[in-house]
């Protein structure tokens, strides 16, 4: 962990530059020093069917979730959230100026016991 997931409407696929966003997000998460770099992952879920608001315009949205393992302080989670949302808003600023776009971001802390994983990538970064 952490896993950064962006749910995006398909009508901004070309303009969203999610690979660029993911590079910035992964670098920011690694720089915090509170997440193991071997567990950082970012991915997109493109939505080809949605409706937003009154459906009368070419609306778009990106809803992002950061899933993290349990055990970090509220203060550290808030700091990460604020830093990432500032990065997200900057990344999408030009797109937001040119179209109707909604951005949302949340941090989800996973259950400390009911969270199962296996990863041999961590050994690379030891």
PDB file of N, CA and C in Angstrom, residues 4 6 17 22 49 54 67-68 70 97 108-111 117:
ATOM      1  N   UNK A   4      -3.386   4.271  -5.343  1.00  0.00           N
ATOM      2  CA  UNK A   4      -4.075   5.465  -5.812  1.00  0.00           C
ATOM      3  C   UNK A   4      -4.916   5.055  -7.014  1.00  0.00           C
ATOM      4  N   UNK A   6      -7.876   6.256  -9.793  1.00  0.00           N
ATOM      5  CA  UNK A   6      -8.607   7.356 -10.417  1.00  0.00           C
ATOM      6  C   UNK A   6      -9.731   6.780 -11.269  1.00  0.00           C
ATOM      7  N   UNK A  17      -4.113  13.100 -19.063  1.00  0.00           N
ATOM      8  CA  UNK A  17      -2.713  12.740 -18.827  1.00  0.00           C
ATOM      9  C   UNK A  17      -2.538  12.007 -17.497  1.00  0.00           C
ATOM     10  N   UNK A  22       0.012  10.094 -12.394  1.00  0.00           N
ATOM     11  CA  UNK A  22       0.485   8.972 -11.585  1.00  0.00           C
ATOM     12  C   UNK A  22       1.966   9.113 -11.241  1.00  0.00           C
ATOM     13  N   UNK A  49     -19.836   4.728 -19.244  1.00  0.00           N
ATOM     14  CA  UNK A  49     -21.254   5.007 -19.033  1.00  0.00           C
ATOM     15  C   UNK A  49     -21.404   5.751 -17.708  1.00  0.00           C
ATOM     16  N   UNK A  54     -27.466  17.403 -14.565  1.00  0.00           N
ATOM     17  CA  UNK A  54     -28.693  17.332 -15.360  1.00  0.00           C
ATOM     18  C   UNK A  54     -28.500  16.632 -16.696  1.00  0.00           C
ATOM     19  N   UNK A  67      -6.002   4.332  -1.097  1.00  0.00           N
ATOM     20  CA  UNK A  67      -6.202   3.272  -0.114  1.00  0.00           C
ATOM     21  C   UNK A  67      -4.874   3.035   0.588  1.00  0.00           C
ATOM     22  N   UNK A  68      -4.903   3.144   1.921  1.00  0.00           N
ATOM     23  CA  UNK A  68      -3.675   2.968   2.698  1.00  0.00           C
ATOM     24  C   UNK A  68      -3.900   1.954   3.807  1.00  0.00           C
ATOM     25  N   UNK A  70      -3.662   0.536   7.632  1.00  0.00           N
ATOM     26  CA  UNK A  70      -3.985   1.154   8.920  1.00  0.00           C
ATOM     27  C   UNK A  70      -2.714   1.473   9.704  1.00  0.00           C
ATOM     28  N   UNK A  97     -10.330  24.687 -16.537  1.00  0.00           N
ATOM     29  CA  UNK A  97     -10.626  25.989 -17.141  1.00  0.00           C
ATOM     30  C   UNK A  97     -11.333  25.857 -18.484  1.00  0.00           C
ATOM     31  N   UNK A 108      -8.858   6.289   2.089  1.00  0.00           N
ATOM     32  CA  UNK A 108      -9.548   5.167   2.727  1.00  0.00           C
ATOM     33  C   UNK A 108      -8.505   4.337   3.467  1.00  0.00           C
ATOM     34  N   UNK A 109      -8.700   4.206   4.766  1.00  0.00           N
ATOM     35  CA  UNK A 109      -7.800   3.388   5.573  1.00  0.00           C
ATOM     36  C   UNK A 109      -8.365   1.976   5.650  1.00  0.00           C
ATOM     37  N   UNK A 110      -7.570   1.012   5.241  1.00  0.00           N
ATOM     38  CA  UNK A 110      -8.029  -0.367   5.201  1.00  0.00           C
ATOM     39  C   UNK A 110      -8.033  -0.995   6.593  1.00  0.00           C
ATOM     40  N   UNK A 111      -8.864  -1.979   6.757  1.00  0.00           N
ATOM     41  CA  UNK A 111      -8.988  -2.677   8.033  1.00  0.00           C
ATOM     42  C   UNK A 111      -7.631  -3.267   8.420  1.00  0.00           C
ATOM     43  N   UNK A 117      -2.358  -9.443   1.643  1.00  0.00           N
ATOM     44  CA  UNK A 117      -1.534  -9.123   0.475  1.00  0.00           C
ATOM     45  C   UNK A 117      -0.227  -9.905   0.537  1.00  0.00           C
TER      46      UNK A 117
END
